[in-house]
Tab-separated table of C-alpha atoms in Angstrom:
chain	number	residue	atom	x	y	z
A	1	MET	CA	0.802	-15.754	32.700
A	2	SER	CA	2.202	-13.834	29.723
A	3	HIS	CA	0.059	-13.926	26.589
A	4	SER	CA	1.142	-13.608	22.966
A	5	ALA	CA	-1.217	-12.266	20.331
A	6	GLU	CA	-1.541	-12.179	16.566
A	7	ILE	CA	-3.726	-9.642	14.782
A	8	ILE	CA	-5.256	-10.791	11.498
A	9	ALA	CA	-6.759	-8.018	9.398
A	10	VAL	CA	-9.174	-9.305	6.759
A	11	GLY	CA	-9.836	-7.271	3.639
A	12	THR	CA	-8.638	-7.231	0.046
A	13	GLU	CA	-8.737	-3.417	0.133
A	14	LEU	CA	-5.896	-3.514	2.676
A	15	LEU	CA	-3.720	-5.612	0.388
A	16	LEU	CA	-4.442	-3.320	-2.558
A	17	GLY	CA	-3.372	-0.299	-0.538
A	18	ASN	CA	-6.763	1.375	-0.870
A	19	ILE	CA	-6.924	1.904	2.896
A	20	THR	CA	-4.341	1.900	5.678
A	21	ASN	CA	-4.459	-0.762	8.370
A	22	THR	CA	-4.898	1.570	11.340
A	23	ASN	CA	-6.795	-1.151	13.205
A	24	ALA	CA	-3.639	-3.191	13.807
A	25	ARG	CA	-1.888	-0.133	15.221
A	26	ASP	CA	-4.746	0.725	17.564
A	27	ILE	CA	-5.231	-2.855	18.760
A	28	SER	CA	-1.493	-3.225	19.400
A	29	ARG	CA	-1.505	-0.127	21.569
A	30	ALA	CA	-4.515	-1.366	23.528
A	31	LEU	CA	-3.025	-4.822	24.060
A	32	SER	CA	0.257	-3.378	25.249
A	33	ALA	CA	-1.613	-1.453	27.929
A	34	VAL	CA	-3.155	-4.639	29.320
A	35	GLY	CA	0.045	-6.690	29.272
A	36	VAL	CA	-0.514	-8.727	26.112
A	37	ASN	CA	2.477	-9.111	23.804
A	38	VAL	CA	1.705	-8.588	20.114
A	39	PHE	CA	4.244	-10.567	18.116
A	40	TRP	CA	2.620	-10.791	14.673
A	41	HIS	CA	0.480	-8.720	12.294
A	42	THR	CA	-1.089	-10.522	9.340
A	43	VAL	CA	-3.186	-9.134	6.493
A	44	VAL	CA	-5.224	-11.475	4.318
A	45	GLY	CA	-7.726	-10.822	1.553
A	46	ASP	CA	-11.407	-11.744	1.465
A	47	ASN	CA	-10.598	-15.348	0.676
A	48	PRO	CA	-11.667	-18.176	3.016
A	49	GLU	CA	-8.863	-20.546	2.002
A	50	ARG	CA	-6.125	-18.002	2.668
A	51	LEU	CA	-7.783	-16.854	5.880
A	52	ARG	CA	-7.989	-20.484	7.045
A	53	ALA	CA	-4.262	-20.898	6.326
A	54	ALA	CA	-3.480	-17.745	8.291
A	55	LEU	CA	-5.561	-18.973	11.231
A	56	ASP	CA	-3.787	-22.348	11.240
A	57	ILE	CA	-0.422	-20.574	11.422
A	58	ALA	CA	-1.588	-18.141	14.096
A	59	ARG	CA	-3.030	-20.772	16.450
A	60	ASN	CA	0.322	-22.573	16.510
A	61	ARG	CA	2.262	-19.506	17.666
A	62	ALA	CA	-0.153	-17.273	19.604
A	63	ASP	CA	-2.679	-17.892	22.350
A	64	ILE	CA	-4.745	-14.827	21.447
A	65	ILE	CA	-5.968	-14.220	17.894
A	66	ILE	CA	-7.790	-11.002	17.039
A	67	THR	CA	-9.406	-10.589	13.639
A	68	THR	CA	-10.775	-7.394	12.124
A	69	GLY	CA	-13.092	-7.195	9.157
A	70	GLY	CA	-15.281	-9.685	7.340
A	71	LEU	CA	-18.270	-9.378	9.712
A	72	GLY	CA	-20.572	-7.601	7.262
A	73	PRO	CA	-23.645	-8.913	5.432
A	74	THR	CA	-22.198	-9.406	1.942
A	75	TYR	CA	-21.077	-12.583	0.210
A	76	ASP	CA	-17.377	-11.950	0.876
A	77	ASP	CA	-17.829	-11.338	4.625
A	78	LEU	CA	-16.807	-14.808	5.710
A	79	THR	CA	-14.652	-14.292	8.782
A	80	LYS	CA	-17.026	-15.905	11.284
A	81	GLN	CA	-17.717	-18.879	9.040
A	82	THR	CA	-14.012	-19.470	8.409
A	83	VAL	CA	-12.992	-19.044	12.050
A	84	CYS	CA	-15.715	-21.444	13.191
A	85	ALA	CA	-14.599	-24.050	10.652
A	86	ALA	CA	-10.981	-23.697	11.778
A	87	PHE	CA	-11.857	-24.222	15.453
A	88	GLY	CA	-14.701	-26.713	15.006
A	89	LYS	CA	-17.353	-24.362	16.389
A	90	PRO	CA	-20.900	-24.462	14.995
A	91	LEU	CA	-22.582	-21.198	14.003
A	92	VAL	CA	-25.749	-20.448	15.963
A	93	LEU	CA	-28.371	-17.807	15.179
A	94	ARG	CA	-28.870	-15.431	18.114
A	95	GLU	CA	-32.445	-14.150	17.945
A	96	ASP	CA	-31.762	-11.387	20.489
A	97	VAL	CA	-28.940	-10.014	18.359
A	98	LEU	CA	-31.083	-10.296	15.224
A	99	GLU	CA	-33.780	-8.176	16.864
A	100	GLY	CA	-31.118	-5.639	17.814
A	101	ILE	CA	-29.957	-5.364	14.202
A	102	ARG	CA	-33.563	-4.926	13.017
A	103	ALA	CA	-34.026	-2.177	15.612
A	104	TYR	CA	-30.807	-0.480	14.452
A	105	PHE	CA	-32.107	-0.312	10.880
A	106	ALA	CA	-35.486	1.013	11.976
A	107	ARG	CA	-33.954	3.624	14.306
A	108	ASN	CA	-30.937	4.828	12.340
A	109	VAL	CA	-31.583	3.976	8.695
A	110	HIS	CA	-35.415	4.097	8.736
A	111	LEU	CA	-35.551	0.987	6.593
A	112	THR	CA	-36.508	-2.638	7.040
A	113	MET	CA	-33.452	-4.805	7.629
A	114	PRO	CA	-32.335	-6.565	4.416
A	115	GLU	CA	-32.436	-10.333	4.729
A	116	ASN	CA	-28.695	-10.726	4.090
A	117	ASN	CA	-27.976	-8.916	7.373
A	118	ARG	CA	-29.326	-12.010	9.095
A	119	GLN	CA	-25.870	-13.632	8.916
A	120	GLN	CA	-24.550	-10.890	11.209
A	121	ALA	CA	-26.631	-12.451	14.014
A	122	GLU	CA	-24.928	-15.850	13.629
A	123	PHE	CA	-22.144	-16.571	16.126
A	124	PRO	CA	-19.905	-19.377	17.340
A	125	ALA	CA	-21.627	-21.497	19.962
A	126	ASP	CA	-20.899	-20.501	23.560
A	127	CYS	CA	-19.201	-17.224	22.647
A	128	VAL	CA	-19.270	-13.836	24.352
A	129	ILE	CA	-21.100	-11.266	22.225
A	130	PHE	CA	-19.609	-7.790	21.791
A	131	ASP	CA	-22.355	-5.247	21.098
A	132	ASN	CA	-21.862	-2.714	18.302
A	133	PRO	CA	-23.778	0.479	19.174
A	134	VAL	CA	-22.429	2.360	16.132
A	135	GLY	CA	-22.934	-0.273	13.422
A	136	THR	CA	-24.687	-3.478	12.428
A	137	ALA	CA	-21.801	-5.938	12.900
A	138	PRO	CA	-21.485	-7.231	16.483
A	139	GLY	CA	-18.232	-8.896	17.478
A	140	CYS	CA	-17.525	-11.846	19.713
A	141	ALA	CA	-14.935	-13.840	21.623
A	142	PHE	CA	-14.503	-17.491	22.527
A	143	GLU	CA	-11.868	-19.891	23.820
A	144	ALA	CA	-11.018	-23.154	22.065
A	145	GLU	CA	-8.113	-25.484	22.784
A	146	GLY	CA	-6.326	-22.866	24.882
A	147	THR	CA	-6.624	-20.114	22.269
A	148	HIS	CA	-8.758	-17.012	22.739
A	149	VAL	CA	-10.259	-15.723	19.503
A	150	LEU	CA	-11.764	-12.249	19.246
A	151	MET	CA	-13.552	-11.020	16.121
A	152	LEU	CA	-13.985	-7.269	15.656
A	153	PRO	CA	-15.494	-5.249	12.781
A	154	GLY	CA	-13.332	-3.636	10.118
A	155	PRO	CA	-14.518	0.015	10.009
A	156	PRO	CA	-12.087	1.815	12.354
A	157	PHE	CA	-14.702	3.789	14.316
A	158	GLU	CA	-16.760	0.660	14.974
A	159	MET	CA	-13.642	-1.328	15.821
A	160	LEU	CA	-12.318	1.287	18.268
A	161	THR	CA	-15.663	1.529	20.060
A	162	MET	CA	-15.888	-2.244	20.461
A	163	LEU	CA	-12.220	-2.543	21.404
A	164	ARG	CA	-12.587	0.017	24.181
A	165	ASP	CA	-15.935	-1.139	25.568
A	166	TYR	CA	-15.709	-4.915	25.201
A	167	ALA	CA	-12.452	-6.377	23.893
A	168	VAL	CA	-10.112	-4.596	26.321
A	169	PRO	CA	-12.113	-5.617	29.428
A	170	TYR	CA	-12.185	-9.183	28.102
A	171	LEU	CA	-8.425	-9.201	27.556
A	172	ARG	CA	-7.678	-7.505	30.852
A	173	SER	CA	-9.293	-10.435	32.627
A	174	LEU	CA	-6.787	-12.788	30.935
A	175	SER	CA	-3.589	-11.035	31.988
A	176	ARG	CA	-2.259	-10.090	35.395
A	177	GLU	CA	0.479	-7.943	33.902
A	178	VAL	CA	0.547	-4.385	32.632
A	179	ILE	CA	2.925	-3.034	30.000
A	180	LEU	CA	3.653	0.684	30.326
A	181	SER	CA	5.780	2.877	28.072
A	182	HIS	CA	7.134	6.417	27.994
A	183	ASP	CA	8.458	8.116	24.864
A	184	ILE	CA	11.542	10.332	25.195
A	185	MET	CA	11.443	12.681	22.202
A	186	THR	CA	14.662	14.082	20.726
A	187	PHE	CA	15.759	16.359	17.910
A	188	GLY	CA	19.266	17.211	16.808
A	189	MET	CA	20.986	13.819	16.642
A	190	GLY	CA	20.427	10.908	14.272
A	191	GLU	CA	19.273	7.444	15.281
A	192	SER	CA	22.640	5.804	14.628
A	193	ALA	CA	24.458	8.400	16.737
A	194	ILE	CA	22.030	7.975	19.635
A	195	GLU	CA	22.145	4.185	19.343
A	196	GLU	CA	25.942	4.264	19.434
A	197	LEU	CA	25.876	6.560	22.431
A	198	MET	CA	23.334	4.406	24.316
A	199	ARG	CA	24.312	0.954	22.978
A	200	GLU	CA	25.732	-0.552	26.144
A	201	LYS	CA	22.892	0.692	28.299
A	202	ILE	CA	20.230	-0.512	25.852
A	203	ALA	CA	21.868	-3.941	25.400
A	204	ARG	CA	21.902	-4.824	29.085
A	205	MET	CA	18.335	-3.701	29.815
A	206	GLU	CA	15.510	-6.237	29.916
A	207	ASN	CA	12.742	-4.925	32.166
A	208	PRO	CA	12.527	-2.023	31.751
A	209	SER	CA	13.783	-1.960	28.169
A	210	LEU	CA	14.862	0.965	26.006
A	211	ALA	CA	14.672	1.122	22.210
A	212	THR	CA	15.202	3.769	19.537
A	213	TYR	CA	12.735	4.541	16.762
A	214	ALA	CA	13.527	6.905	13.906
A	215	ARG	CA	10.934	9.439	12.868
A	216	PRO	CA	11.279	12.023	10.080
A	217	SER	CA	14.080	14.319	11.268
A	218	GLU	CA	13.969	13.125	14.876
A	219	VAL	CA	14.373	10.097	17.139
A	220	ARG	CA	12.082	8.641	19.783
A	221	LEU	CA	13.418	6.480	22.607
A	222	ARG	CA	10.736	4.258	24.103
A	223	ALA	CA	11.209	3.021	27.655
A	224	THR	CA	8.936	0.041	28.418
A	225	ALA	CA	8.281	-1.895	31.617
A	226	LYS	CA	6.079	-4.846	32.508
A	227	ALA	CA	4.730	-5.317	36.027
A	228	GLU	CA	1.731	-6.529	37.977
A	229	ASN	CA	0.110	-3.091	37.927
A	230	ALA	CA	0.598	0.391	36.526
A	231	GLU	CA	2.116	1.738	39.740
A	232	ALA	CA	4.812	-0.934	39.808
A	233	ALA	CA	5.570	-0.427	36.107
A	234	GLU	CA	5.847	3.327	36.639
A	235	ALA	CA	8.270	2.772	39.507
A	236	LEU	CA	10.501	0.762	37.177
A	237	LEU	CA	10.312	3.365	34.418
A	238	ALA	CA	10.828	6.568	36.378
A	239	PRO	CA	14.599	6.232	36.976
A	240	VAL	CA	15.229	5.092	33.387
A	241	VAL	CA	13.403	8.089	31.946
A	242	ARG	CA	15.075	10.475	34.383
A	243	GLU	CA	18.590	9.168	33.675
A	244	THR	CA	18.091	9.061	29.895
A	245	VAL	CA	16.783	12.629	29.765
A	246	ALA	CA	19.699	13.851	31.877
A	247	TYR	CA	22.209	11.917	29.764
A	248	LEU	CA	20.960	13.151	26.392
A	249	GLY	CA	20.641	16.734	27.568
A	250	ASP	CA	19.132	19.477	25.439
A	251	ILE	CA	18.365	17.338	22.409
A	252	VAL	CA	15.407	16.023	24.466
A	253	TYR	CA	12.379	18.195	23.820
A	254	GLY	CA	9.881	16.288	25.949
A	255	VAL	CA	8.561	13.041	27.366
A	256	ASP	CA	5.306	11.680	25.931
A	257	VAL	CA	5.015	14.786	23.747
A	258	PRO	CA	3.807	13.918	20.232
A	259	ASN	CA	5.858	16.463	18.299
A	260	LEU	CA	7.919	19.641	18.404
A	261	GLU	CA	5.036	21.977	17.684
A	262	THR	CA	3.127	20.667	20.687
A	263	ALA	CA	6.144	21.310	22.913
A	264	CYS	CA	6.454	24.833	21.491
A	265	MET	CA	2.771	25.578	21.987
A	266	ALA	CA	2.938	24.532	25.638
A	267	ALA	CA	5.995	26.741	26.222
A	268	LEU	CA	4.384	29.714	24.475
A	269	LYS	CA	1.186	29.355	26.502
A	270	LYS	CA	3.198	29.201	29.713
A	271	LYS	CA	4.885	32.513	28.867
A	272	GLY	CA	1.774	34.082	27.375
A	273	TRP	CA	3.620	34.792	24.126
A	274	THR	CA	2.662	34.542	20.463
A	275	PHE	CA	4.644	33.853	17.313
A	276	ALA	CA	4.331	34.310	13.557
A	277	THR	CA	5.810	32.678	10.470
A	278	ALA	CA	7.279	33.710	7.142
A	279	GLU	CA	7.855	30.773	4.798
A	280	SER	CA	9.178	30.189	1.334
A	281	CYS	CA	10.370	26.658	0.474
A	282	THR	CA	8.163	25.021	3.153
A	283	GLY	CA	5.048	26.482	1.535
A	284	GLY	CA	3.173	27.039	4.797
A	285	ARG	CA	4.111	23.744	6.449
A	286	VAL	CA	5.260	25.432	9.677
A	287	ALA	CA	1.937	27.264	9.917
A	288	GLU	CA	-0.021	24.130	9.027
A	289	ARG	CA	1.542	22.128	11.855
A	290	ILE	CA	0.699	24.609	14.591
A	291	THR	CA	-2.812	25.323	13.336
A	292	ALA	CA	-3.574	21.596	13.354
A	293	LEU	CA	-3.391	21.718	17.164
A	294	PRO	CA	-6.408	22.667	19.277
A	295	GLY	CA	-5.802	26.005	20.970
A	296	ALA	CA	-3.369	27.257	18.322
A	297	SER	CA	-5.125	30.642	18.185
A	298	GLU	CA	-3.752	31.413	21.644
A	299	VAL	CA	-0.156	31.325	20.422
A	300	TYR	CA	-0.135	31.777	16.630
A	301	ARG	CA	-0.857	35.185	15.086
A	302	GLY	CA	-0.454	34.326	11.425
A	303	GLY	CA	2.045	34.046	8.634
A	304	VAL	CA	3.073	34.839	5.093
A	305	VAL	CA	3.964	32.294	2.431
A	306	SER	CA	6.233	34.411	0.246
A	307	TYR	CA	7.155	31.960	-2.481
A	308	TRP	CA	8.113	34.555	-5.103
A	309	THR	CA	10.948	36.983	-4.468
A	310	GLN	CA	8.624	39.852	-5.438
A	311	VAL	CA	6.205	38.818	-2.680
A	312	LYS	CA	9.061	38.946	-0.187
A	313	ALA	CA	9.641	42.527	-1.233
A	314	ASP	CA	6.027	43.697	-1.632
A	315	VAL	CA	4.323	41.879	1.267
A	316	LEU	CA	7.104	41.344	3.797
A	317	GLY	CA	8.819	44.595	2.913
A	318	ILE	CA	12.282	43.142	2.400
A	319	ASP	CA	14.696	45.632	0.873
A	320	SER	CA	15.049	44.959	-2.854
A	321	ALA	CA	18.748	45.837	-2.609
A	322	LEU	CA	19.216	43.053	-0.058
A	323	LEU	CA	17.416	40.581	-2.298
A	324	LYS	CA	19.470	41.636	-5.307
A	325	GLU	CA	22.796	41.336	-3.481
A	326	TYR	CA	22.254	38.164	-1.456
A	327	GLY	CA	19.289	36.457	-3.099
A	328	ALA	CA	16.144	34.949	-1.572
A	329	VAL	CA	18.026	31.875	-0.303
A	330	SER	CA	20.440	33.546	2.077
A	331	GLU	CA	20.971	34.341	5.737
A	332	PRO	CA	20.261	38.077	5.333
A	333	CYS	CA	16.954	37.260	3.624
A	334	ALA	CA	15.953	34.721	6.303
A	335	ARG	CA	16.719	37.243	9.035
A	336	ALA	CA	14.750	39.988	7.304
A	337	MET	CA	11.767	37.654	6.739
A	338	ALA	CA	11.576	36.775	10.445
A	339	GLU	CA	12.089	40.352	11.626
A	340	ASN	CA	9.540	41.824	9.250
A	341	VAL	CA	6.777	39.297	9.881
A	342	ARG	CA	7.304	39.808	13.612
A	343	ARG	CA	6.842	43.555	13.138
A	344	ILE	CA	3.836	43.158	10.821
A	345	THR	CA	1.939	40.770	13.118
A	346	GLY	CA	2.996	42.205	16.477
A	347	ALA	CA	4.050	38.758	17.742
A	348	GLU	CA	6.716	38.364	20.414
A	349	LEU	CA	8.605	35.869	18.253
A	350	ALA	CA	8.731	34.924	14.589
A	351	VAL	CA	10.376	32.165	12.572
A	352	SER	CA	11.230	32.108	8.890
A	353	VAL	CA	12.321	29.469	6.377
A	354	THR	CA	13.856	30.017	2.962
A	355	GLY	CA	15.742	27.485	0.866
A	356	VAL	CA	15.888	25.153	-2.099
A	357	ALA	CA	13.608	22.131	-1.828
A	358	GLY	CA	14.372	20.836	-5.305
A	359	PRO	CA	14.360	18.985	-7.528
A	360	ASP	CA	16.798	21.449	-9.112
A	361	ALA	CA	19.160	24.152	-7.927
A	362	ASP	CA	17.796	27.721	-7.918
A	363	GLU	CA	18.608	30.476	-10.394
A	364	ARG	CA	21.696	31.492	-8.389
A	365	GLY	CA	23.051	27.965	-8.357
A	366	ASN	CA	22.199	27.276	-4.717
A	367	PRO	CA	22.067	23.488	-4.307
A	368	VAL	CA	19.059	21.417	-3.345
A	369	GLY	CA	18.897	21.120	0.436
A	370	LEU	CA	20.392	24.525	1.253
A	371	VAL	CA	17.997	26.090	3.781
A	372	PHE	CA	18.151	29.045	6.151
A	373	VAL	CA	15.932	29.109	9.245
A	374	ALA	CA	15.724	32.245	11.383
A	375	LEU	CA	14.134	33.291	14.674
A	376	ALA	CA	13.412	36.928	15.435
A	377	ALA	CA	13.142	37.789	19.143
A	378	PRO	CA	12.888	41.190	20.864
A	379	GLU	CA	16.610	41.392	21.617
A	380	ALA	CA	18.185	39.609	18.638
A	381	THR	CA	17.694	37.525	15.518
A	382	TYR	CA	19.207	34.043	15.226
A	383	CYS	CA	19.787	32.019	12.072
A	384	ARG	CA	20.727	28.450	11.149
A	385	LYS	CA	22.246	27.433	7.867
A	386	LEU	CA	21.238	23.886	6.954
A	387	ASP	CA	22.688	21.532	4.376
A	388	LEU	CA	19.933	18.926	4.130
A	389	GLY	CA	21.363	17.246	1.042
A	390	LYS	CA	19.699	16.196	-2.188
A	391	ARG	CA	16.687	14.502	-0.638
A	392	ARG	CA	13.064	14.253	-1.658
A	393	ARG	CA	11.293	17.574	-1.770
A	394	ASP	CA	8.791	16.686	0.966
A	395	ARG	CA	11.561	15.386	3.233
A	396	ILE	CA	13.469	18.672	2.929
A	397	GLN	CA	10.292	20.579	3.769
A	398	ASP	CA	9.639	18.389	6.814
A	399	MET	CA	13.204	18.700	8.073
A	400	ALA	CA	13.249	22.458	7.549
A	401	SER	CA	9.990	22.949	9.454
A	402	ASN	CA	11.314	20.757	12.283
A	403	HIS	CA	14.387	22.966	12.513
A	404	ALA	CA	12.136	26.033	12.692
A	405	TYR	CA	10.298	24.548	15.658
A	406	ASP	CA	13.520	23.384	17.283
A	407	LEU	CA	14.911	26.925	17.041
A	408	LEU	CA	11.724	28.208	18.632
A	409	ARG	CA	11.638	25.643	21.449
A	410	ARG	CA	15.309	26.190	22.301
A	411	TYR	CA	14.777	29.925	22.644
A	412	LEU	CA	11.675	29.408	24.782
A	413	ALA	CA	13.559	26.974	27.039
A	414	GLY	CA	16.522	29.319	27.455
A	415	LEU	CA	18.848	26.925	25.648
A	416	PRO	CA	21.560	27.801	23.105
A	417	VAL	CA	19.729	28.245	19.827
A	418	GLU	CA	22.680	27.153	17.701
A	419	PRO	CA	22.295	23.492	16.688
A	420	ALA	CA	24.655	21.196	18.558
A	421	THR	CA	26.429	18.826	16.173
A	422	PRO	CA	26.513	15.137	17.204
A	423	GLY	CA	30.284	15.330	17.608
A	424	LYS	CA	30.106	18.243	20.003
A	425	HIS	CA	27.330	16.563	21.937
A	426	LEU	CA	29.275	13.347	22.309
A	427	GLU	CA	32.310	15.258	23.561
A	428	ARG	CA	30.188	17.118	26.082
A	429	LEU	CA	28.772	13.870	27.430
């Protein structure tokens, strides 16, 4: 039987934008893995009337309801009371759970449990208790009138622990199907161009299915299959992934790879090479992305953020005559930045970025969005000229750093480093 689920996140702080609802994302991923379809996400404040209305809507369109939040000891933590009223379930004090909460306070907080924490030991009659080893708010699950209701705590670390250890096993017992996905990661062609290219194939697919998702400066294609077990789902997915990768060619930088820098790091490690960076308009963003990855010290030697032209001359050693003739935002400057930082650091490869991120044109009249990205290798230096348009400053920086990593990954893979335009790619296919 196929199940449909709705996730109801409870908390006024979510509606105010004070915190991000990562719980819904993480629960959706977990449910997908056990074959449960998530069709709705709802967020409601700490208000019993509005929560009751949300529950009434959810029970009429989903057979699994998962709530997060509202299980604490304060006056506005009313999720259990509201859920029980909606489903006609009495609240019952569980003495064993109450003793566990008292022990948690004595062991971890070294205090006597406040009396208001007593309500955290009250649960719907005949429910399954989900222990909370990292907090004071246990969760629970019950079935009423054909609907399974699961209540999980709001703090993400507590929720994830309970989801993994209790909720997922509970849900797995309800479904005989598994949903499995693979992400085909691309860079170099926009979502609309890929969708147009793949439209007929995507439209006629049902199981497995294929869908496009735009990310900043790149596109992910997600292939998804549903089957009785993971092996059967994988058998359905394998030919779809293989054919899609072959069809899209060198704009694919990996399958189930989170980002370009991860793909580059793997390729660098395989070759035993290192690289360095010289950045201007990206302000260190290329360096930041690689150093955020565990193991970055094996492949990244260091970099220079040369924001001022004088720093380009004094630190990177770029000829002042070159800077005077061509300016800091130019191909000759980008090439010199990459070559010089490669020499300074002793890395096998180096990438550089220089451009105009905005909001205004530079002193030479170069427009916002003009960026040069270069790669210095032992045998040659390669450069891309980018016209990223008058976009937001942070978007230009993200796109420029993605191009730097794409230049690097193409060289490492032995591919042409020049960017293929969508038109050329379509003709080739």
